mmCIF file of C-alpha atoms in Angstrom:
data_model
loop_
_atom_site.group_PDB
_atom_site.id
_atom_site.type_symbol
_atom_site.label_atom_id
_atom_site.label_comp_id
_atom_site.label_asym_id
_atom_site.label_seq_id
_atom_site.Cartn_x
_atom_site.Cartn_y
_atom_site.Cartn_z
ATOM 1 C CA ASP A 1 0.091 0.056 -0.080
ATOM 2 C CA SER A 2 1.614 3.294 -1.186
ATOM 3 C CA GLY A 3 -0.563 5.415 1.175
ATOM 4 C CA VAL A 4 -2.050 7.328 -1.821
ATOM 5 C CA THR A 5 -5.830 6.822 -1.995
ATOM 6 C CA GLN A 6 -7.879 7.336 -5.121
ATOM 7 C CA THR A 7 -11.640 7.192 -5.431
ATOM 8 C CA PRO A 8 -13.525 5.851 -7.080
ATOM 9 C CA LYS A 9 -11.773 2.749 -8.364
ATOM 10 C CA HIS A 10 -14.033 2.474 -11.355
ATOM 11 C CA LEU A 11 -16.262 4.871 -13.097
ATOM 12 C CA ILE A 12 -18.570 4.393 -16.129
ATOM 13 C CA THR A 13 -20.232 7.442 -17.672
ATOM 14 C CA ALA A 14 -21.649 8.535 -20.955
ATOM 15 C CA THR A 15 -20.231 10.863 -23.511
ATOM 16 C CA GLY A 16 -20.764 14.540 -22.827
ATOM 17 C CA GLN A 17 -20.837 14.037 -19.053
ATOM 18 C CA ARG A 18 -18.643 15.468 -16.315
ATOM 19 C CA VAL A 19 -16.863 13.462 -13.634
ATOM 20 C CA THR A 20 -14.622 14.189 -10.664
ATOM 21 C CA LEU A 21 -11.718 11.979 -9.561
ATOM 22 C CA ARG A 22 -10.425 12.327 -6.079
ATOM 23 C CA CYS A 23 -6.966 11.806 -4.574
ATOM 24 C CA SER A 24 -5.695 11.829 -1.046
ATOM 25 C CA PRO A 25 -1.906 12.015 -0.908
ATOM 26 C CA ARG A 26 0.301 10.279 1.556
ATOM 27 C CA SER A 27 0.204 11.868 4.981
ATOM 28 C CA GLY A 28 2.593 14.848 4.890
ATOM 29 C CA ASP A 29 3.086 14.920 1.162
ATOM 30 C CA LEU A 30 2.585 18.448 -0.282
ATOM 31 C CA SER A 31 2.938 17.642 -3.922
ATOM 32 C CA VAL A 32 0.352 15.812 -6.143
ATOM 33 C CA TYR A 33 0.671 14.643 -9.752
ATOM 34 C CA TRP A 34 -1.999 13.508 -12.086
ATOM 35 C CA TYR A 35 -1.289 11.058 -14.982
ATOM 36 C CA GLN A 36 -3.363 9.485 -17.661
ATOM 37 C CA GLN A 37 -2.695 5.989 -18.931
ATOM 38 C CA SER A 38 -4.632 4.839 -21.992
ATOM 39 C CA LEU A 39 -4.888 1.120 -22.842
ATOM 40 C CA ASP A 40 -1.386 -0.382 -23.247
ATOM 41 C CA GLN A 41 0.106 3.099 -23.279
ATOM 42 C CA GLY A 42 2.554 4.888 -21.052
ATOM 43 C CA LEU A 43 1.882 7.461 -18.355
ATOM 44 C CA GLN A 44 1.062 10.853 -19.717
ATOM 45 C CA PHE A 45 1.768 13.726 -17.270
ATOM 46 C CA LEU A 46 -1.258 16.020 -16.864
ATOM 47 C CA ILE A 47 -0.577 18.409 -14.075
ATOM 48 C CA GLN A 48 1.257 18.862 -10.744
ATOM 49 C CA TYR A 49 0.220 20.784 -7.651
ATOM 50 C CA TYR A 50 2.237 21.768 -4.582
ATOM 51 C CA ASN A 51 0.507 22.926 -1.349
ATOM 52 C CA GLY A 52 -2.489 24.149 -3.253
ATOM 53 C CA GLU A 53 -0.732 25.837 -6.155
ATOM 54 C CA GLU A 54 -0.267 24.586 -9.784
ATOM 55 C CA ARG A 55 3.405 23.922 -10.359
ATOM 56 C CA ALA A 56 3.748 22.228 -13.726
ATOM 57 C CA LYS A 57 1.400 21.429 -16.521
ATOM 58 C CA GLY A 58 1.602 18.751 -19.262
ATOM 59 C CA ASN A 59 -0.619 18.043 -22.261
ATOM 60 C CA ILE A 60 -3.790 18.452 -20.272
ATOM 61 C CA LEU A 61 -6.856 19.087 -22.265
ATOM 62 C CA GLU A 62 -8.837 22.381 -21.713
ATOM 63 C CA ARG A 63 -11.793 20.147 -20.834
ATOM 64 C CA PHE A 64 -9.848 18.836 -17.862
ATOM 65 C CA SER A 65 -9.059 20.784 -14.722
ATOM 66 C CA ALA A 66 -7.626 20.073 -11.329
ATOM 67 C CA GLN A 67 -7.221 21.632 -7.967
ATOM 68 C CA GLN A 68 -5.599 20.907 -4.605
ATOM 69 C CA PHE A 69 -7.539 21.820 -1.471
ATOM 70 C CA PRO A 70 -6.158 23.161 1.909
ATOM 71 C CA ASP A 71 -6.384 19.649 3.366
ATOM 72 C CA LEU A 72 -4.064 18.665 0.405
ATOM 73 C CA HIS A 73 -6.387 16.323 -1.334
ATOM 74 C CA SER A 74 -6.750 16.873 -5.024
ATOM 75 C CA GLU A 75 -9.543 16.530 -7.543
ATOM 76 C CA LEU A 76 -9.328 16.087 -11.250
ATOM 77 C CA ASN A 77 -12.371 17.276 -13.201
ATOM 78 C CA LEU A 78 -13.091 15.879 -16.635
ATOM 79 C CA SER A 79 -15.857 17.438 -18.633
ATOM 80 C CA SER A 80 -17.563 17.029 -22.016
ATOM 81 C CA LEU A 81 -16.260 13.486 -21.895
ATOM 82 C CA GLU A 82 -15.441 11.711 -25.158
ATOM 83 C CA LEU A 83 -14.878 8.059 -25.800
ATOM 84 C CA GLY A 84 -11.144 8.678 -26.087
ATOM 85 C CA ASP A 85 -10.985 9.822 -22.476
ATOM 86 C CA SER A 86 -11.459 6.205 -21.311
ATOM 87 C CA ALA A 87 -8.261 5.496 -19.505
ATOM 88 C CA LEU A 88 -6.660 4.842 -16.147
ATOM 89 C CA TYR A 89 -6.084 7.972 -14.199
ATOM 90 C CA PHE A 90 -3.313 7.961 -11.618
ATOM 91 C CA CYS A 91 -2.419 10.315 -8.823
ATOM 92 C CA ALA A 92 0.964 10.338 -7.228
ATOM 93 C CA SER A 93 2.311 12.271 -4.289
ATOM 94 C CA SER A 94 5.653 13.199 -3.010
ATOM 95 C CA ALA A 95 7.154 15.012 -0.039
ATOM 96 C CA SER A 96 8.990 18.340 -0.213
ATOM 97 C CA LEU A 97 12.599 18.243 0.981
ATOM 98 C CA GLY A 98 12.486 21.940 1.825
ATOM 99 C CA THR A 99 10.182 24.756 2.765
ATOM 100 C CA THR A 100 10.039 26.251 -0.728
ATOM 101 C CA GLY A 101 8.689 23.205 -2.523
ATOM 102 C CA THR A 102 11.533 23.116 -5.041
ATOM 103 C CA ALA A 103 12.984 19.797 -4.106
ATOM 104 C CA TYR A 104 11.027 16.561 -3.761
ATOM 105 C CA THR A 105 11.347 12.950 -2.649
ATOM 106 C CA GLU A 106 10.364 10.021 -4.696
ATOM 107 C CA ALA A 107 6.689 9.842 -5.930
ATOM 108 C CA PHE A 108 4.300 7.226 -4.894
ATOM 109 C CA PHE A 109 1.328 6.195 -6.987
ATOM 110 C CA GLY A 110 -2.217 5.378 -6.052
ATOM 111 C CA GLN A 111 -4.071 2.390 -7.500
ATOM 112 C CA GLY A 112 -5.799 4.525 -10.115
ATOM 113 C CA THR A 113 -9.338 5.260 -11.214
ATOM 114 C CA ARG A 114 -10.461 3.362 -14.267
ATOM 115 C CA LEU A 115 -12.688 5.649 -16.295
ATOM 116 C CA THR A 116 -14.886 4.188 -19.060
ATOM 117 C CA VAL A 117 -16.902 6.538 -21.373
ATOM 118 C CA VAL A 118 -19.621 4.799 -23.258
ATOM 119 C CA GLY B 1 9.682 19.497 -24.977
ATOM 120 C CA GLU B 2 10.979 16.830 -22.540
ATOM 121 C CA ASN B 3 10.939 13.297 -23.787
ATOM 122 C CA VAL B 4 12.002 9.913 -22.568
ATOM 123 C CA GLU B 5 12.505 7.060 -25.002
ATOM 124 C CA GLN B 6 12.407 3.444 -23.654
ATOM 125 C CA HIS B 7 13.474 0.254 -25.418
ATOM 126 C CA PRO B 8 12.551 -2.465 -25.910
ATOM 127 C CA SER B 9 8.763 -2.250 -25.684
ATOM 128 C CA THR B 10 8.564 -5.991 -24.999
ATOM 129 C CA LEU B 11 11.142 -8.406 -23.636
ATOM 130 C CA SER B 12 10.969 -12.087 -22.979
ATOM 131 C CA VAL B 13 13.790 -13.801 -21.102
ATOM 132 C CA GLN B 14 14.269 -17.310 -19.679
ATOM 133 C CA GLU B 15 13.896 -17.593 -15.876
ATOM 134 C CA GLY B 16 17.371 -17.030 -14.345
ATOM 135 C CA ASP B 17 18.712 -14.996 -17.163
ATOM 136 C CA SER B 18 19.302 -11.277 -17.070
ATOM 137 C CA ALA B 19 17.050 -8.516 -18.525
ATOM 138 C CA VAL B 20 18.191 -5.037 -19.576
ATOM 139 C CA ILE B 21 15.924 -2.096 -20.330
ATOM 140 C CA LYS B 22 17.422 1.121 -21.807
ATOM 141 C CA CYS B 23 16.244 4.663 -21.707
ATOM 142 C CA THR B 24 17.290 8.043 -23.182
ATOM 143 C CA TYR B 25 16.178 11.412 -22.060
ATOM 144 C CA SER B 26 16.234 14.807 -23.773
ATOM 145 C CA ASP B 27 16.148 17.369 -21.005
ATOM 146 C CA SER B 28 19.756 17.971 -19.967
ATOM 147 C CA ALA B 29 18.507 19.538 -16.695
ATOM 148 C CA SER B 30 17.100 16.177 -15.629
ATOM 149 C CA ASN B 31 18.847 14.985 -12.373
ATOM 150 C CA TYR B 32 16.606 12.242 -10.994
ATOM 151 C CA PHE B 33 15.796 8.944 -12.733
ATOM 152 C CA PRO B 34 13.367 6.600 -11.059
ATOM 153 C CA TRP B 35 12.243 3.202 -12.296
ATOM 154 C CA TYR B 36 8.674 1.906 -11.722
ATOM 155 C CA LYS B 37 7.211 -1.550 -11.914
ATOM 156 C CA GLN B 38 3.520 -1.892 -12.807
ATOM 157 C CA GLU B 39 1.739 -5.182 -12.229
ATOM 158 C CA LEU B 40 -1.656 -5.870 -13.821
ATOM 159 C CA GLY B 41 -4.464 -3.806 -12.260
ATOM 160 C CA LYS B 42 -2.049 -1.812 -9.961
ATOM 161 C CA GLY B 43 -0.528 1.514 -9.779
ATOM 162 C CA PRO B 44 3.219 1.987 -10.673
ATOM 163 C CA GLN B 45 5.548 1.035 -7.847
ATOM 164 C CA LEU B 46 9.018 2.629 -7.388
ATOM 165 C CA ILE B 47 11.700 -0.094 -7.430
ATOM 166 C CA ILE B 48 14.849 1.852 -7.664
ATOM 167 C CA ASP B 49 16.089 5.376 -8.492
ATOM 168 C CA ILE B 50 19.404 7.133 -9.285
ATOM 169 C CA ARG B 51 20.448 10.738 -8.973
ATOM 170 C CA SER B 52 22.691 12.444 -11.555
ATOM 171 C CA ASN B 53 25.691 12.640 -9.330
ATOM 172 C CA VAL B 54 25.900 8.780 -9.272
ATOM 173 C CA GLY B 55 26.830 6.600 -12.131
ATOM 174 C CA GLU B 56 25.519 3.226 -10.810
ATOM 175 C CA LYS B 57 23.248 1.926 -7.999
ATOM 176 C CA LYS B 58 22.459 -1.554 -6.990
ATOM 177 C CA ASP B 59 19.754 -3.183 -4.830
ATOM 178 C CA GLN B 60 19.964 -6.945 -4.679
ATOM 179 C CA ARG B 61 19.010 -8.231 -8.130
ATOM 180 C CA ILE B 62 18.363 -4.945 -9.726
ATOM 181 C CA ALA B 63 20.840 -2.174 -10.746
ATOM 182 C CA VAL B 64 20.605 1.046 -12.662
ATOM 183 C CA THR B 65 23.401 2.818 -14.556
ATOM 184 C CA LEU B 66 23.507 6.437 -15.725
ATOM 185 C CA ASN B 67 25.625 8.021 -18.434
ATOM 186 C CA LYS B 68 24.865 11.771 -18.173
ATOM 187 C CA THR B 69 27.074 12.633 -21.146
ATOM 188 C CA ALA B 70 25.116 10.418 -23.403
ATOM 189 C CA LYS B 71 21.796 10.954 -21.591
ATOM 190 C CA HIS B 72 21.332 7.219 -21.166
ATOM 191 C CA PHE B 73 20.179 5.168 -18.248
ATOM 192 C CA SER B 74 19.531 1.495 -17.961
ATOM 193 C CA LEU B 75 17.816 -0.994 -15.666
ATOM 194 C CA HIS B 76 19.490 -4.450 -15.150
ATOM 195 C CA ILE B 77 17.747 -7.362 -13.561
ATOM 196 C CA THR B 78 19.740 -10.362 -12.851
ATOM 197 C CA GLU B 79 18.606 -13.938 -12.051
ATOM 198 C CA THR B 80 15.124 -13.142 -13.136
ATOM 199 C CA GLN B 81 12.159 -14.873 -11.414
ATOM 200 C CA PRO B 82 8.494 -15.208 -12.514
ATOM 201 C CA GLU B 83 7.465 -12.472 -10.199
ATOM 202 C CA ASP B 84 9.634 -10.045 -12.289
ATOM 203 C CA SER B 85 7.011 -10.232 -14.990
ATOM 204 C CA ALA B 86 5.414 -6.812 -15.241
ATOM 205 C CA VAL B 87 5.584 -3.555 -17.148
ATOM 206 C CA TYR B 88 8.600 -1.404 -16.312
ATOM 207 C CA PHE B 89 8.690 2.326 -16.742
ATOM 208 C CA CYS B 90 11.795 4.531 -16.675
ATOM 209 C CA ALA B 91 11.397 8.251 -15.898
ATOM 210 C CA ALA B 92 13.192 11.487 -15.659
ATOM 211 C CA SER B 93 12.658 14.612 -13.666
ATOM 212 C CA ARG B 94 14.270 17.788 -12.346
ATOM 213 C CA ARG B 95 14.255 16.945 -8.731
ATOM 214 C CA TYR B 96 15.252 20.356 -7.562
ATOM 215 C CA SER B 97 12.924 22.493 -9.597
ATOM 216 C CA SER B 98 9.590 24.142 -9.107
ATOM 217 C CA ALA B 99 8.464 22.242 -12.164
ATOM 218 C CA SER B 100 9.255 18.750 -11.031
ATOM 219 C CA LYS B 101 7.052 16.813 -13.383
ATOM 220 C CA ILE B 102 8.143 13.310 -13.937
ATOM 221 C CA ILE B 103 8.299 12.340 -17.522
ATOM 222 C CA PHE B 104 7.862 8.610 -18.228
ATOM 223 C CA GLY B 105 9.081 6.303 -20.942
ATOM 224 C CA SER B 106 6.543 4.312 -22.882
ATOM 225 C CA GLY B 107 7.154 1.145 -20.897
ATOM 226 C CA THR B 108 8.647 -2.291 -21.372
ATOM 227 C CA ARG B 109 6.524 -5.419 -20.921
ATOM 228 C CA LEU B 110 8.824 -7.998 -19.393
ATOM 229 C CA SER B 111 7.804 -11.697 -19.515
ATOM 230 C CA ILE B 112 9.836 -14.293 -17.695
ATOM 231 C CA ARG B 113 9.666 -17.800 -19.325
ATOM 232 C CA PRO B 114 9.696 -20.723 -16.972
#
Protein backbone atom coordinates (compact mmCIF):
# COMPACT_ATOMS: atom_id res chain seq x y z
CA ASP A 1 0.00 0.00 0.00
CA SER A 2 1.56 3.27 -1.19
CA GLY A 3 -0.51 5.45 1.13
CA VAL A 4 -2.06 7.33 -1.79
CA THR A 5 -5.82 6.83 -2.00
CA GLN A 6 -7.85 7.33 -5.14
CA THR A 7 -11.63 7.21 -5.45
CA PRO A 8 -13.60 5.87 -7.11
CA LYS A 9 -11.76 2.79 -8.37
CA HIS A 10 -14.06 2.42 -11.34
CA LEU A 11 -16.30 4.90 -13.12
CA ILE A 12 -18.58 4.37 -16.10
CA THR A 13 -20.24 7.38 -17.67
CA ALA A 14 -21.70 8.56 -20.94
CA THR A 15 -20.20 10.88 -23.51
CA GLY A 16 -20.74 14.54 -22.78
CA GLN A 17 -20.86 14.03 -19.05
CA ARG A 18 -18.60 15.44 -16.34
CA VAL A 19 -16.82 13.46 -13.62
CA THR A 20 -14.60 14.21 -10.66
CA LEU A 21 -11.74 11.97 -9.57
CA ARG A 22 -10.38 12.31 -6.07
CA CYS A 23 -6.92 11.77 -4.64
CA SER A 24 -5.71 11.79 -1.06
CA PRO A 25 -1.91 12.01 -0.91
CA ARG A 26 0.31 10.24 1.59
CA SER A 27 0.30 11.85 5.00
CA GLY A 28 2.60 14.87 4.92
CA ASP A 29 3.09 14.96 1.16
CA LEU A 30 2.49 18.42 -0.27
CA SER A 31 2.91 17.65 -3.96
CA VAL A 32 0.34 15.86 -6.10
CA TYR A 33 0.71 14.70 -9.70
CA TRP A 34 -1.99 13.48 -12.10
CA TYR A 35 -1.29 11.06 -14.95
CA GLN A 36 -3.39 9.48 -17.68
CA GLN A 37 -2.70 5.95 -18.90
CA SER A 38 -4.63 4.80 -21.95
CA LEU A 39 -4.89 1.11 -22.85
CA ASP A 40 -1.41 -0.39 -23.23
CA GLN A 41 0.07 3.08 -23.25
CA GLY A 42 2.55 4.91 -21.11
CA LEU A 43 1.90 7.42 -18.37
CA GLN A 44 1.08 10.86 -19.72
CA PHE A 45 1.72 13.70 -17.29
CA LEU A 46 -1.28 15.98 -16.86
CA ILE A 47 -0.61 18.41 -14.02
CA GLN A 48 1.26 18.92 -10.73
CA TYR A 49 0.19 20.82 -7.61
CA TYR A 50 2.25 21.82 -4.61
CA ASN A 51 0.53 22.97 -1.42
CA GLY A 52 -2.50 24.18 -3.31
CA GLU A 53 -0.70 25.85 -6.20
CA GLU A 54 -0.28 24.62 -9.74
CA ARG A 55 3.42 23.98 -10.39
CA ALA A 56 3.71 22.18 -13.71
CA LYS A 57 1.43 21.40 -16.58
CA GLY A 58 1.60 18.72 -19.22
CA ASN A 59 -0.61 18.03 -22.21
CA ILE A 60 -3.80 18.47 -20.23
CA LEU A 61 -6.88 19.16 -22.31
CA GLU A 62 -8.85 22.35 -21.74
CA ARG A 63 -11.84 20.16 -20.86
CA PHE A 64 -9.83 18.86 -17.88
CA SER A 65 -9.04 20.82 -14.75
CA ALA A 66 -7.63 20.08 -11.33
CA GLN A 67 -7.24 21.65 -7.95
CA GLN A 68 -5.62 20.93 -4.61
CA PHE A 69 -7.50 21.84 -1.47
CA PRO A 70 -6.22 23.17 1.89
CA ASP A 71 -6.34 19.65 3.34
CA LEU A 72 -4.04 18.67 0.41
CA HIS A 73 -6.42 16.29 -1.30
CA SER A 74 -6.76 16.88 -5.01
CA GLU A 75 -9.53 16.52 -7.55
CA LEU A 76 -9.32 16.06 -11.29
CA ASN A 77 -12.38 17.25 -13.17
CA LEU A 78 -13.08 15.87 -16.63
CA SER A 79 -15.89 17.46 -18.61
CA SER A 80 -17.58 17.02 -22.00
CA LEU A 81 -16.27 13.48 -21.92
CA GLU A 82 -15.40 11.70 -25.14
CA LEU A 83 -14.86 8.00 -25.86
CA GLY A 84 -11.14 8.67 -26.13
CA ASP A 85 -11.00 9.85 -22.53
CA SER A 86 -11.45 6.27 -21.37
CA ALA A 87 -8.28 5.47 -19.47
CA LEU A 88 -6.70 4.82 -16.12
CA TYR A 89 -6.08 8.02 -14.21
CA PHE A 90 -3.33 7.92 -11.61
CA CYS A 91 -2.48 10.27 -8.83
CA ALA A 92 0.95 10.34 -7.22
CA SER A 93 2.30 12.29 -4.28
CA SER A 94 5.72 13.25 -3.02
CA ALA A 95 7.13 15.09 -0.06
CA SER A 96 8.99 18.33 -0.26
CA LEU A 97 12.57 18.30 0.91
CA GLY A 98 12.49 21.94 1.87
CA THR A 99 10.19 24.75 2.75
CA THR A 100 10.06 26.27 -0.71
CA GLY A 101 8.71 23.24 -2.51
CA THR A 102 11.49 23.16 -5.04
CA ALA A 103 12.95 19.82 -4.06
CA TYR A 104 11.09 16.55 -3.82
CA THR A 105 11.39 12.98 -2.65
CA GLU A 106 10.32 10.04 -4.76
CA ALA A 107 6.72 9.90 -5.95
CA PHE A 108 4.30 7.18 -4.85
CA PHE A 109 1.31 6.24 -6.95
CA GLY A 110 -2.23 5.36 -6.03
CA GLN A 111 -4.10 2.41 -7.49
CA GLY A 112 -5.79 4.54 -10.10
CA THR A 113 -9.33 5.26 -11.26
CA ARG A 114 -10.47 3.36 -14.31
CA LEU A 115 -12.75 5.63 -16.34
CA THR A 116 -14.90 4.14 -19.07
CA VAL A 117 -16.83 6.50 -21.31
CA VAL A 118 -19.64 4.84 -23.25
CA GLY B 1 9.71 19.48 -24.92
CA GLU B 2 11.03 16.87 -22.53
CA ASN B 3 10.97 13.32 -23.81
CA VAL B 4 12.04 9.92 -22.54
CA GLU B 5 12.49 7.05 -24.98
CA GLN B 6 12.45 3.48 -23.72
CA HIS B 7 13.51 0.24 -25.42
CA PRO B 8 12.53 -2.48 -25.95
CA SER B 9 8.75 -2.28 -25.73
CA THR B 10 8.54 -6.01 -25.02
CA LEU B 11 11.14 -8.37 -23.62
CA SER B 12 10.98 -12.10 -22.98
CA VAL B 13 13.76 -13.83 -21.09
CA GLN B 14 14.30 -17.28 -19.65
CA GLU B 15 13.94 -17.56 -15.91
CA GLY B 16 17.36 -17.10 -14.35
CA ASP B 17 18.71 -15.00 -17.20
CA SER B 18 19.28 -11.25 -17.09
CA ALA B 19 17.08 -8.52 -18.51
CA VAL B 20 18.19 -5.06 -19.60
CA ILE B 21 15.95 -2.09 -20.37
CA LYS B 22 17.40 1.10 -21.81
CA CYS B 23 16.20 4.70 -21.78
CA THR B 24 17.36 8.01 -23.16
CA TYR B 25 16.20 11.44 -22.07
CA SER B 26 16.20 14.80 -23.81
CA ASP B 27 16.11 17.35 -20.97
CA SER B 28 19.71 18.00 -19.97
CA ALA B 29 18.48 19.54 -16.71
CA SER B 30 17.04 16.21 -15.55
CA ASN B 31 18.80 15.02 -12.43
CA TYR B 32 16.63 12.26 -11.01
CA PHE B 33 15.81 8.96 -12.73
CA PRO B 34 13.34 6.59 -11.06
CA TRP B 35 12.22 3.20 -12.32
CA TYR B 36 8.72 1.93 -11.71
CA LYS B 37 7.20 -1.54 -11.96
CA GLN B 38 3.52 -1.86 -12.79
CA GLU B 39 1.71 -5.13 -12.24
CA LEU B 40 -1.65 -5.85 -13.78
CA GLY B 41 -4.43 -3.82 -12.21
CA LYS B 42 -2.09 -1.87 -9.94
CA GLY B 43 -0.44 1.50 -9.83
CA PRO B 44 3.24 1.95 -10.68
CA GLN B 45 5.56 1.06 -7.82
CA LEU B 46 8.99 2.63 -7.38
CA ILE B 47 11.66 -0.09 -7.44
CA ILE B 48 14.89 1.87 -7.68
CA ASP B 49 16.11 5.35 -8.52
CA ILE B 50 19.36 7.12 -9.30
CA ARG B 51 20.49 10.71 -9.04
CA SER B 52 22.64 12.51 -11.56
CA ASN B 53 25.68 12.61 -9.29
CA VAL B 54 25.85 8.81 -9.23
CA GLY B 55 26.84 6.53 -12.11
CA GLU B 56 25.51 3.25 -10.76
CA LYS B 57 23.28 1.95 -8.00
CA LYS B 58 22.47 -1.60 -7.01
CA ASP B 59 19.78 -3.15 -4.86
CA GLN B 60 19.93 -6.94 -4.65
CA ARG B 61 19.03 -8.27 -8.13
CA ILE B 62 18.38 -4.91 -9.73
CA ALA B 63 20.83 -2.22 -10.76
CA VAL B 64 20.66 1.05 -12.63
CA THR B 65 23.39 2.80 -14.56
CA LEU B 66 23.48 6.39 -15.73
CA ASN B 67 25.57 8.02 -18.44
CA LYS B 68 24.89 11.74 -18.16
CA THR B 69 27.04 12.65 -21.13
CA ALA B 70 25.08 10.39 -23.44
CA LYS B 71 21.79 10.97 -21.57
CA HIS B 72 21.33 7.22 -21.24
CA PHE B 73 20.22 5.18 -18.27
CA SER B 74 19.49 1.49 -17.95
CA LEU B 75 17.84 -1.04 -15.66
CA HIS B 76 19.47 -4.42 -15.17
CA ILE B 77 17.66 -7.34 -13.55
CA THR B 78 19.75 -10.42 -12.84
CA GLU B 79 18.62 -13.96 -12.00
CA THR B 80 15.11 -13.17 -13.20
CA GLN B 81 12.16 -14.81 -11.47
CA PRO B 82 8.51 -15.26 -12.51
CA GLU B 83 7.44 -12.44 -10.20
CA ASP B 84 9.58 -10.04 -12.23
CA SER B 85 7.01 -10.27 -15.02
CA ALA B 86 5.42 -6.80 -15.27
CA VAL B 87 5.58 -3.54 -17.18
CA TYR B 88 8.60 -1.41 -16.30
CA PHE B 89 8.74 2.34 -16.78
CA CYS B 90 11.77 4.57 -16.69
CA ALA B 91 11.34 8.24 -15.89
CA ALA B 92 13.26 11.48 -15.65
CA SER B 93 12.66 14.66 -13.70
CA ARG B 94 14.29 17.80 -12.37
CA ARG B 95 14.28 16.94 -8.72
CA TYR B 96 15.29 20.38 -7.55
CA SER B 97 12.93 22.50 -9.54
CA SER B 98 9.57 24.13 -9.06
CA ALA B 99 8.47 22.24 -12.16
CA SER B 100 9.28 18.74 -11.00
CA LYS B 101 7.02 16.87 -13.41
CA ILE B 102 8.13 13.30 -13.90
CA ILE B 103 8.28 12.31 -17.56
CA PHE B 104 7.87 8.59 -18.21
CA GLY B 105 9.10 6.34 -20.97
CA SER B 106 6.57 4.29 -22.91
CA GLY B 107 7.15 1.15 -20.86
CA THR B 108 8.65 -2.31 -21.37
CA ARG B 109 6.53 -5.41 -20.92
CA LEU B 110 8.84 -8.00 -19.40
CA SER B 111 7.85 -11.66 -19.53
CA ILE B 112 9.83 -14.34 -17.72
CA ARG B 113 9.64 -17.78 -19.36
CA PRO B 114 9.70 -20.74 -16.93
